Coordinates of C-alpha atoms (C1' of nucleotides) in Angstrom, one line a residue:
Chain A
M158 CA 12.9 -18.8 32.9
S159 CA 15.0 -16.0 31.5
K160 CA 14.7 -12.5 32.9
C161 CA 14.3 -10.7 29.6
E162 CA 17.2 -8.4 30.5
Q163 CA 19.6 -9.9 28.0
C164 CA 17.1 -10.7 25.4
I165 CA 17.8 -9.6 21.8
V166 CA 14.3 -8.3 21.5
R167 CA 14.9 -5.9 24.4
E168 CA 18.0 -4.7 22.6
F169 CA 16.3 -3.9 19.3
S170 CA 12.7 -3.0 20.1
S171 CA 10.7 -0.4 22.0
L172 CA 11.2 -2.6 25.1
K173 CA 14.7 -1.1 25.5
A174 CA 13.1 1.7 27.4
L175 CA 12.0 -0.6 30.2
N176 CA 13.8 -0.6 33.5
K177 CA 14.9 -3.6 35.6
E178 CA 11.8 -3.7 37.6
E179 CA 9.4 -3.5 34.7
L180 CA 11.4 -6.2 32.9
L181 CA 11.2 -8.5 35.9
K182 CA 7.5 -8.1 36.0
I183 CA 7.2 -9.0 32.4
A184 CA 9.6 -11.9 32.6
D185 CA 7.3 -13.3 35.3
C186 CA 4.2 -13.4 33.2
K187 CA 5.5 -14.0 29.7
S188 CA 5.2 -17.4 28.0
S189 CA 7.6 -18.8 25.5
Y190 CA 6.8 -20.8 22.3
I191 CA 8.5 -22.7 19.6
I192 CA 6.8 -22.2 16.3
K193 CA 7.6 -24.5 13.5
K194 CA 8.1 -23.5 9.9
G195 CA 4.8 -23.0 8.2
E196 CA 2.8 -22.6 11.4
P197 CA 1.0 -19.5 12.4
I198 CA 1.8 -17.3 15.4
F199 CA -1.6 -15.8 15.0
E200 CA -4.1 -15.4 12.2
E201 CA -6.1 -12.6 10.6
G202 CA -9.3 -12.1 12.6
E203 CA -7.9 -13.7 15.8
N204 CA -7.9 -11.8 19.1
V205 CA -4.3 -11.6 20.1
N206 CA -4.5 -9.8 23.4
G207 CA -0.8 -9.1 23.8
I208 CA 2.4 -8.8 21.9
F209 CA 4.9 -11.3 20.7
C210 CA 8.6 -10.9 20.9
V211 CA 10.5 -12.6 18.1
R212 CA 13.6 -14.1 19.7
D213 CA 14.6 -16.1 16.7
G214 CA 13.5 -16.8 13.1
V215 CA 11.5 -14.9 10.5
C216 CA 7.8 -14.8 9.8
K217 CA 5.6 -13.2 7.1
L218 CA 2.7 -10.9 7.8
S219 CA 0.1 -11.5 5.2
K220 CA -3.5 -11.0 4.4
L221 CA -6.0 -12.9 2.3
S222 CA -7.4 -10.7 -0.4
A223 CA -10.9 -10.8 -1.8
N224 CA -9.8 -12.9 -4.8
G225 CA -8.4 -15.6 -2.5
K226 CA -4.8 -14.8 -3.0
D227 CA -2.4 -14.1 -0.1
Q228 CA -0.6 -10.8 0.0
I229 CA 2.6 -10.6 2.0
I230 CA 2.8 -7.2 3.6
K231 CA 6.0 -7.5 5.5
L232 CA 8.6 -9.9 6.9
V233 CA 9.4 -9.7 10.6
S234 CA 12.5 -11.2 12.1
K235 CA 14.6 -11.6 15.2
G236 CA 14.5 -8.7 17.6
E237 CA 11.2 -7.3 16.5
L238 CA 7.7 -7.1 18.1
L239 CA 4.5 -8.4 16.7
G240 CA 0.9 -7.5 17.4
Q241 CA 1.3 -4.0 18.8
R242 CA -1.3 -2.5 16.4
S243 CA -4.0 -5.0 17.3
M244 CA -3.3 -4.6 21.0
I245 CA -3.4 -0.8 20.9
S246 CA -6.5 -0.6 18.7
D247 CA -8.1 -3.3 20.7
E248 CA -9.1 -5.1 17.5
P249 CA -8.6 -8.6 16.1
A250 CA -5.4 -9.0 14.1
N251 CA -5.5 -7.5 10.6
L252 CA -2.8 -9.8 9.3
S253 CA -1.7 -13.3 9.8
A254 CA 1.8 -14.0 11.1
I255 CA 3.2 -17.3 9.7
A256 CA 6.7 -18.7 10.4
L257 CA 9.0 -18.9 7.4
E258 CA 11.5 -20.9 9.5
D259 CA 11.5 -22.4 12.9
M260 CA 10.9 -19.6 15.4
E261 CA 11.3 -18.8 19.1
V262 CA 8.8 -16.2 20.4
C263 CA 7.6 -14.9 23.7
F264 CA 4.1 -13.7 24.4
I265 CA 3.5 -10.9 26.9
P266 CA -0.2 -10.3 27.8
K267 CA -1.9 -7.1 27.1
S268 CA -2.6 -6.6 30.8
E269 CA 1.1 -6.2 31.5
I270 CA 1.9 -3.9 28.6
M271 CA -0.9 -1.4 28.7
P272 CA -0.1 0.0 32.1
L273 CA 3.4 0.8 30.9
F274 CA 2.1 3.4 28.5
N275 CA 1.0 5.4 31.5
Q276 CA 4.0 4.7 33.6
N277 CA 6.9 5.0 31.2
N278 CA 6.8 7.8 28.7
A279 CA 10.0 6.7 27.0
F280 CA 8.5 3.4 26.3
S281 CA 5.3 5.0 24.9
M282 CA 7.3 7.2 22.6
N283 CA 9.3 4.2 21.4
V284 CA 6.1 2.4 20.5
M285 CA 4.7 5.4 18.8
R286 CA 7.8 5.9 16.8
A287 CA 7.9 2.3 15.8
I288 CA 4.3 2.4 14.6
C289 CA 5.0 5.7 12.8
G290 CA 7.9 4.0 11.0
D291 CA 5.6 1.2 10.0
L292 CA 3.1 3.7 8.7
K293 CA 5.7 5.5 6.6
E294 CA 6.8 2.2 5.1
A295 CA 3.2 1.2 4.4
D296 CA 2.5 4.5 2.6
D297 CA 5.7 4.1 0.5
H298 CA 4.6 0.5 -0.2
V299 CA 1.3 1.7 -1.5
V300 CA 3.1 4.1 -3.9
D301 CA 5.3 1.3 -5.2
M302 CA 2.4 -1.1 -5.7
A303 CA 0.4 1.6 -7.5
Q304 CA 3.1 3.0 -9.7
K305 CA 5.8 0.5 -10.4
T306 CA 5.7 -2.4 -12.8
V307 CA 6.0 -6.0 -11.6
R308 CA 9.6 -6.1 -12.9
E309 CA 10.6 -3.0 -10.9
R310 CA 8.9 -4.4 -7.8
L311 CA 10.7 -7.7 -8.1
A312 CA 14.1 -6.0 -8.5
E313 CA 13.3 -3.8 -5.5
T314 CA 12.2 -6.7 -3.4
L315 CA 15.3 -8.7 -4.1
L316 CA 17.5 -5.7 -3.1
H317 CA 15.3 -5.2 0.0
L318 CA 15.7 -8.9 1.0
K319 CA 19.4 -8.6 0.7
D320 CA 19.6 -5.3 2.7
T321 CA 17.3 -6.5 5.4
F322 CA 18.1 -10.1 5.9
G323 CA 21.5 -10.4 4.4
T324 CA 23.2 -13.3 2.6
H325 CA 24.8 -16.6 3.4
E326 CA 28.5 -17.0 3.2
D327 CA 28.1 -18.1 -0.4
G328 CA 26.4 -14.9 -1.2
S329 CA 22.9 -16.3 -1.6
L330 CA 19.9 -14.6 0.0
K331 CA 19.3 -15.7 3.5
T332 CA 15.5 -15.6 3.5
Q333 CA 14.3 -18.8 1.9
L334 CA 11.1 -17.9 0.1
T335 CA 9.3 -19.9 -2.5
R336 CA 8.6 -18.3 -5.9
E337 CA 4.9 -18.2 -4.9
E338 CA 5.9 -16.2 -1.7
I339 CA 8.0 -13.8 -3.7
G340 CA 5.1 -13.4 -6.0
S341 CA 2.8 -12.6 -3.2
M342 CA 5.2 -10.0 -1.8
I343 CA 5.2 -8.1 -5.1
G344 CA 1.6 -8.9 -5.9
T345 CA 1.9 -11.0 -9.1
A346 CA 1.1 -14.4 -10.3
T347 CA 3.7 -17.1 -9.4
E348 CA 4.3 -17.8 -13.1
S349 CA 5.1 -14.1 -13.8
C350 CA 7.4 -14.0 -10.9
I351 CA 9.3 -17.2 -12.1
R352 CA 9.5 -15.7 -15.6
L353 CA 11.0 -12.5 -14.4
L354 CA 13.5 -14.3 -12.2
S355 CA 14.5 -16.3 -15.3
D356 CA 14.9 -13.0 -17.2
F357 CA 17.0 -11.5 -14.5
N358 CA 19.0 -14.7 -14.5
K359 CA 19.6 -14.6 -18.3
S360 CA 20.6 -11.0 -18.2
G361 CA 23.1 -11.8 -15.5
L362 CA 21.5 -9.7 -12.8
I363 CA 21.0 -12.7 -10.5
E364 CA 21.9 -16.3 -10.5
L365 CA 19.6 -19.1 -9.7
K366 CA 20.9 -22.4 -8.2
G367 CA 17.9 -24.4 -7.2
K368 CA 16.1 -22.4 -4.6
K369 CA 19.1 -20.2 -3.9
I370 CA 19.2 -16.7 -5.4
F371 CA 22.4 -14.8 -5.8
L372 CA 22.4 -11.1 -6.5
K373 CA 25.2 -10.7 -9.0
D374 CA 24.8 -7.2 -10.3
I375 CA 23.4 -4.8 -7.6
K376 CA 23.8 -1.7 -9.7
G377 CA 21.9 -3.4 -12.5
L378 CA 19.1 -4.4 -10.2
K379 CA 18.9 -0.9 -8.8
R380 CA 18.5 0.3 -12.4
E381 CA 15.7 -2.2 -12.9
A382 CA 14.0 -1.0 -9.7
E383 CA 14.3 2.5 -11.1
Chain B
M140 CA -8.8 34.3 18.6
S141 CA -11.0 31.3 19.3
K142 CA -10.2 29.1 22.3
C143 CA -10.3 25.8 20.5
E144 CA -12.9 24.6 22.9
Q145 CA -15.7 24.5 20.5
C146 CA -13.6 23.6 17.5
I147 CA -14.8 20.8 15.3
V148 CA -11.3 19.4 15.2
R149 CA -11.4 19.0 19.0
E150 CA -14.6 17.1 18.7
F151 CA -13.4 14.6 16.2
S152 CA -9.7 14.1 16.8
S153 CA -7.3 12.9 19.4
L154 CA -7.5 16.4 20.9
K155 CA -10.8 15.6 22.5
A156 CA -8.8 14.2 25.4
L157 CA -7.3 17.6 26.3
N158 CA -8.7 19.5 29.3
K159 CA -9.6 23.2 29.5
E160 CA -6.2 24.3 30.7
E161 CA -4.4 22.4 28.0
L162 CA -6.7 23.8 25.3
L163 CA -6.2 27.3 26.4
K164 CA -2.4 26.9 26.3
I165 CA -2.7 25.6 22.7
A166 CA -5.2 28.3 21.7
D167 CA -2.6 30.8 22.8
C168 CA 0.1 29.7 20.5
K169 CA -1.8 28.3 17.5
S170 CA -1.8 30.1 14.2
S171 CA -4.7 30.0 11.7
Y172 CA -4.4 29.9 7.9
I173 CA -6.6 30.0 4.9
I174 CA -5.3 27.7 2.2
K175 CA -6.7 28.2 -1.3
K176 CA -7.7 25.4 -3.6
G177 CA -4.6 23.9 -5.2
E178 CA -2.1 25.3 -2.6
P179 CA 0.0 23.1 -0.4
I180 CA -0.3 23.0 3.4
F181 CA 3.1 21.3 3.4
E182 CA 5.1 19.3 0.9
E183 CA 7.0 16.1 0.9
G184 CA 10.5 16.6 2.4
E185 CA 9.5 19.7 4.3
N186 CA 10.1 20.0 8.0
V187 CA 6.7 20.5 9.5
N188 CA 7.5 20.9 13.2
G189 CA 3.9 20.7 14.4
I190 CA 0.5 19.5 13.5
F191 CA -2.3 21.0 11.5
C192 CA -5.9 20.9 12.5
V193 CA -8.3 20.9 9.5
R194 CA -11.2 23.2 10.4
D195 CA -12.7 23.2 7.0
G196 CA -12.2 21.8 3.5
V197 CA -10.5 18.7 2.1
C198 CA -7.0 18.0 1.1
K199 CA -5.1 15.2 -0.6
L200 CA -2.1 13.5 0.8
S201 CA 0.1 12.5 -2.1
K202 CA 3.6 11.4 -2.9
L203 CA 5.6 11.7 -6.1
S204 CA 6.7 8.3 -7.3
A205 CA 10.0 7.6 -9.0
N206 CA 8.4 7.7 -12.5
G207 CA 7.2 11.2 -11.9
K208 CA 3.6 10.5 -11.3
D209 CA 1.7 11.6 -8.2
Q210 CA 0.1 8.9 -6.1
I211 CA -2.7 10.1 -3.8
I212 CA -2.6 8.1 -0.6
K213 CA -5.5 9.5 1.3
L214 CA -7.9 12.4 1.5
V215 CA -8.2 14.3 4.8
S216 CA -11.1 16.5 5.7
K217 CA -12.7 18.7 8.3
G218 CA -12.1 17.6 11.9
E219 CA -8.9 15.6 11.2
L220 CA -5.3 16.2 12.1
L221 CA -2.3 16.4 9.7
G222 CA 1.4 15.9 10.3
Q223 CA 1.3 13.7 13.4
R224 CA 3.6 11.1 11.9
S225 CA 6.3 13.5 10.9
M226 CA 6.2 15.2 14.3
I227 CA 6.5 12.0 16.3
S228 CA 9.1 10.4 14.0
D229 CA 10.9 13.8 14.0
E230 CA 11.3 13.5 10.2
P231 CA 10.5 15.6 7.2
A232 CA 7.0 15.0 5.8
N233 CA 6.7 11.8 3.7
L234 CA 3.7 13.1 1.9
S235 CA 2.5 16.4 0.5
A236 CA -0.8 17.9 1.6
I237 CA -2.6 19.9 -1.1
A238 CA -5.9 21.6 -0.7
L239 CA -8.7 20.2 -3.0
E240 CA -10.9 23.1 -2.0
D241 CA -10.5 26.3 0.0
M242 CA -9.4 25.3 3.5
E243 CA -9.2 26.6 7.0
V244 CA -6.5 25.1 9.1
C245 CA -4.7 25.8 12.4
F246 CA -1.1 25.1 13.1
I247 CA 0.0 24.0 16.6
P248 CA 3.8 23.9 17.1
K249 CA 5.5 20.7 18.1
S250 CA 6.8 22.3 21.3
E251 CA 3.3 22.5 22.6
I252 CA 2.2 19.1 21.6
M253 CA 5.1 16.9 22.6
P254 CA 4.9 17.6 26.4
L255 CA 1.3 16.5 26.3
F256 CA 2.4 12.9 25.6
N257 CA 4.0 12.9 29.0
Q258 CA 1.2 14.7 30.8
N259 CA -2.0 13.3 29.4
N260 CA -2.1 9.6 28.9
A261 CA -5.6 9.7 27.3
F262 CA -4.3 12.0 24.7
S263 CA -1.3 9.8 24.0
M264 CA -3.5 6.8 23.6
N265 CA -5.8 8.6 21.3
V266 CA -2.9 9.6 19.1
M267 CA -1.6 6.0 19.1
R268 CA -5.0 4.6 18.2
A269 CA -5.4 7.1 15.4
I270 CA -2.0 6.2 13.9
C271 CA -2.8 2.5 14.4
G272 CA -6.0 3.1 12.4
D273 CA -4.0 4.7 9.7
L274 CA -1.6 1.8 9.6
K275 CA -4.4 -0.7 9.2
E276 CA -5.9 1.3 6.4
A277 CA -2.5 1.5 4.7
D278 CA -1.9 -2.2 5.0
D279 CA -5.3 -2.9 3.5
H280 CA -4.6 -0.4 0.8
V281 CA -1.4 -2.3 -0.1
V282 CA -3.4 -5.5 -0.5
D283 CA -6.0 -3.7 -2.8
M284 CA -3.3 -2.2 -4.9
A285 CA -1.5 -5.5 -5.3
Q286 CA -4.4 -7.8 -5.9
K287 CA -7.2 -5.9 -7.4
T288 CA -7.6 -4.8 -11.0
V289 CA -7.9 -1.1 -11.9
R290 CA -11.6 -1.6 -12.6
E291 CA -12.2 -3.0 -9.1
R292 CA -10.2 -0.3 -7.5
L293 CA -12.2 2.4 -9.3
A294 CA -15.5 0.9 -8.2
E295 CA -14.2 0.6 -4.6
T296 CA -12.8 4.2 -4.7
L297 CA -16.1 5.6 -5.9
L298 CA -18.0 3.8 -3.1
H299 CA -15.4 5.0 -0.6
L300 CA -15.8 8.6 -1.7
K301 CA -19.5 8.4 -1.2
D302 CA -19.2 6.8 2.2
T303 CA -16.5 9.1 3.5
F304 CA -17.5 12.5 2.0
G305 CA -21.1 12.0 1.1
T306 CA -23.1 13.5 -1.7
H307 CA -24.7 16.8 -2.6
E308 CA -28.5 17.1 -2.4
D309 CA -28.7 16.1 -6.1
G310 CA -26.9 12.8 -5.2
S311 CA -23.6 13.6 -6.9
L312 CA -20.3 13.0 -5.1
K313 CA -19.3 15.9 -2.9
T314 CA -15.6 15.6 -3.4
Q315 CA -14.8 17.3 -6.7
L316 CA -11.8 15.5 -8.1
T317 CA -10.5 15.6 -11.6
R318 CA -10.2 12.4 -13.7
E319 CA -6.5 12.7 -13.2
E320 CA -6.8 12.8 -9.5
I321 CA -9.1 9.8 -9.4
G322 CA -6.5 8.1 -11.6
S323 CA -3.8 8.9 -9.2
M324 CA -5.9 7.6 -6.3
I325 CA -6.3 4.2 -7.9
G326 CA -2.9 4.2 -9.5
T327 CA -3.7 4.2 -13.2
A328 CA -3.3 6.4 -16.3
T329 CA -5.8 9.2 -16.6
E330 CA -7.1 7.8 -19.9
S331 CA -7.7 4.4 -18.4
C332 CA -9.6 6.1 -15.6
I333 CA -11.7 8.0 -18.0
R334 CA -12.4 4.9 -20.1
L335 CA -13.6 2.9 -17.1
L336 CA -15.8 5.8 -15.9
S337 CA -17.4 5.8 -19.4
D338 CA -17.9 2.0 -19.1
F339 CA -19.5 2.4 -15.7
N340 CA -21.7 5.1 -17.2
K341 CA -22.7 3.0 -20.1
S342 CA -23.6 0.0 -17.9
G343 CA -25.7 2.3 -15.7
L344 CA -23.6 1.9 -12.6
I345 CA -22.9 5.7 -12.5
E346 CA -24.0 8.8 -14.3
L347 CA -21.7 11.5 -15.6
K348 CA -22.9 15.0 -15.9
G349 CA -19.9 17.2 -16.6
K350 CA -17.7 16.9 -13.6
K351 CA -20.4 15.5 -11.5
I352 CA -20.5 11.8 -10.7
F353 CA -23.7 10.1 -9.5
L354 CA -23.6 6.6 -8.1
K355 CA -26.7 5.0 -9.5
D356 CA -26.3 1.4 -8.7
I357 CA -24.5 0.8 -5.4
K358 CA -25.0 -2.9 -5.4
G359 CA -23.6 -3.1 -8.9
L360 CA -20.6 -1.1 -7.9
K361 CA -20.0 -3.3 -4.9
R362 CA -20.1 -6.3 -7.3
E363 CA -17.6 -4.6 -9.5
A364 CA -15.3 -3.9 -6.5
E365 CA -15.7 -7.6 -5.6
Chain C
dG161 C1' -15.6 38.3 -24.1
dG162 C1' -12.2 35.7 -26.1
dA163 C1' -7.8 33.3 -26.2
dA164 C1' -5.2 29.9 -23.7
dA165 C1' -5.0 26.4 -20.7
dA166 C1' -6.8 22.6 -18.4
dG167 C1' -9.7 18.9 -18.5
dC168 C1' -12.4 15.2 -20.8
dA169 C1' -13.2 11.7 -24.3
dT170 C1' -12.1 8.1 -27.6
dG171 C1' -9.5 5.4 -31.1
dA172 C1' -5.4 2.8 -32.4
dT173 C1' -1.7 0.2 -30.9
dA174 C1' 1.8 -1.7 -27.9
dA175 C1' 3.4 -3.4 -23.6
dT176 C1' 2.5 -5.8 -19.5
dT177 C1' 0.6 -9.3 -16.9
dA178 C1' -2.6 -13.2 -16.1
dT179 C1' -4.3 -17.6 -17.1
dC180 C1' -4.2 -22.3 -18.7
dA181 C1' -1.6 -26.2 -20.0
dT182 C1' 2.1 -29.2 -19.6
dA183 C1' 6.3 -31.1 -17.9
dG184 C1' 10.6 -31.5 -15.3
dT185 C1' 12.7 -31.2 -10.6
dT186 C1' 12.9 -31.2 -5.8
dT187 C1' 11.2 -32.2 -1.3
dA188 C1' 8.6 -34.5 2.3
dC189 C1' 7.5 -38.4 4.4
dG190 C1' 5.3 -43.1 5.2
Chain D
dC294 C1' 13.8 -45.5 -0.8
dG295 C1' 10.2 -44.6 -3.6
dT296 C1' 6.0 -42.2 -4.4
dA297 C1' 3.0 -38.3 -3.8
dA298 C1' 3.0 -33.6 -3.3
dA299 C1' 4.9 -29.3 -3.8
dC300 C1' 7.7 -26.4 -6.4
dT301 C1' 9.9 -24.6 -10.7
dA302 C1' 9.9 -23.8 -15.5
dT303 C1' 8.2 -22.5 -20.0
dG304 C1' 5.0 -22.1 -24.0
dA305 C1' 0.6 -20.3 -25.9
dT306 C1' -2.9 -17.3 -25.6
dA307 C1' -6.0 -13.9 -23.7
dA308 C1' -7.0 -10.0 -20.8
dT309 C1' -5.7 -5.8 -18.9
dT310 C1' -3.5 -1.5 -18.9
dA311 C1' -0.4 2.1 -20.9
dT312 C1' 0.9 5.1 -24.4
dC313 C1' 0.4 8.2 -28.2
dA314 C1' -2.6 10.8 -31.1
dT315 C1' -6.4 13.7 -31.9
dG316 C1' -10.5 16.5 -31.1
dC317 C1' -13.9 18.4 -28.2
dT318 C1' -15.5 20.9 -23.9
dT319 C1' -15.0 23.6 -19.9
dT320 C1' -12.6 26.7 -17.1
dT321 C1' -9.5 30.4 -16.2
dC322 C1' -8.0 34.8 -16.5
dC323 C1' -6.3 39.0 -18.8

DNA sequence: GGAAAAGCATGATAATTATCATAGTTTACG
DNA sequence: CGTAAACTATGATAATTATCATGCTTTTCC
């Protein structure tokens, strides 16, 4: 079993504030999982009782709305933590986490993490800052959803996907999402999403080759996103 | 100057975890303000450098969107804290806080609060839980904005206003908002908001008497909100 | 107390987006 | 390797929402 010390999650997350001793303790009680594409790490309403470290892969955090449609709130990838909010609030998960590709995650039980808040102030502050960052993002997200058109949201989301997850060597977006998933990120019907992608394609802003999406005109897309 | 000990904010916020000594220290360096209706407590982009305790009154937290319209994210009232996120992230305010009625607030400088995170774990955990609560609310808000119609959002918002801020003796909503403000809570044009309120009025779900709004049929409104 | 400003209301019209229908294309998998 | 299922695409139409215009009512403030 690895000792967590070299783990990419430690490098990029709040866990970087942990010392050797604390890491060893965690390494001892963590469990590792392989999650296949399409499978959940946890689901809305479930008691999680710990946090997940994403060692590899990307997942979507989504929530079922009253009308039965899924809304994707956020994508989470390699190096990030999952389930902090539920653990701290001591509540069931508010969102489902579903793998978009095969994933490697570690689970650290609540009983190991909670004492650290008392022992290690730097760690506490890291977690607080991370959650504050999420809160700011969420507030901004509300503004976008409320004030931007679907077209603007699509352009913005494409740019965001490129910035956050990058592109393959050929220039196509790395995150492989279906049209339905893109639709549920921007909060629109799948058909509307497809239609707008076609529009962007026709106006030369993007290029569609099967499932691959190439962003051809970043400036133009930024203009579309306002 | 009051000693904070009996303050309503202490009773309802994260500050309840502070002991006598800590409270006295804070009481010594706090400053009190009267904010008139329509005036800002702080504005988007401003460096706040501390937290505000809302001793009386209600304010809106809002953000200017790219298209020049204001989006109200949240209302904050008596007993709550303001500015925690900016302080912890050490960033300028993401939202503006504007008084909806005359307010009484106290300001506690960052330099007094930050050390408490290290000294008083119960306080730290309270703050974390509060922010986690805000994050959950914000995520749910995103889902509503993305998936519900304006009509559904209006019904939901009216119910929320009643639950959170209550009604006057005559049964009308306590929070006095203009139609424009209600519109910018639900993310719609003022005219659309007015039209839908008229609709609800005609169908007997609510009653409009000047600026006053009476919720006449809670069940019906819940049905409208889905 | 009265003028100006802000707020409320409603009609007409246009733009945006959803829904339903149909069909072609790709992917998964027995 | 071929068939079912999932995904992508597009047209037609309806529903929702925004925008512009106009007039009325209430509030503000000199």
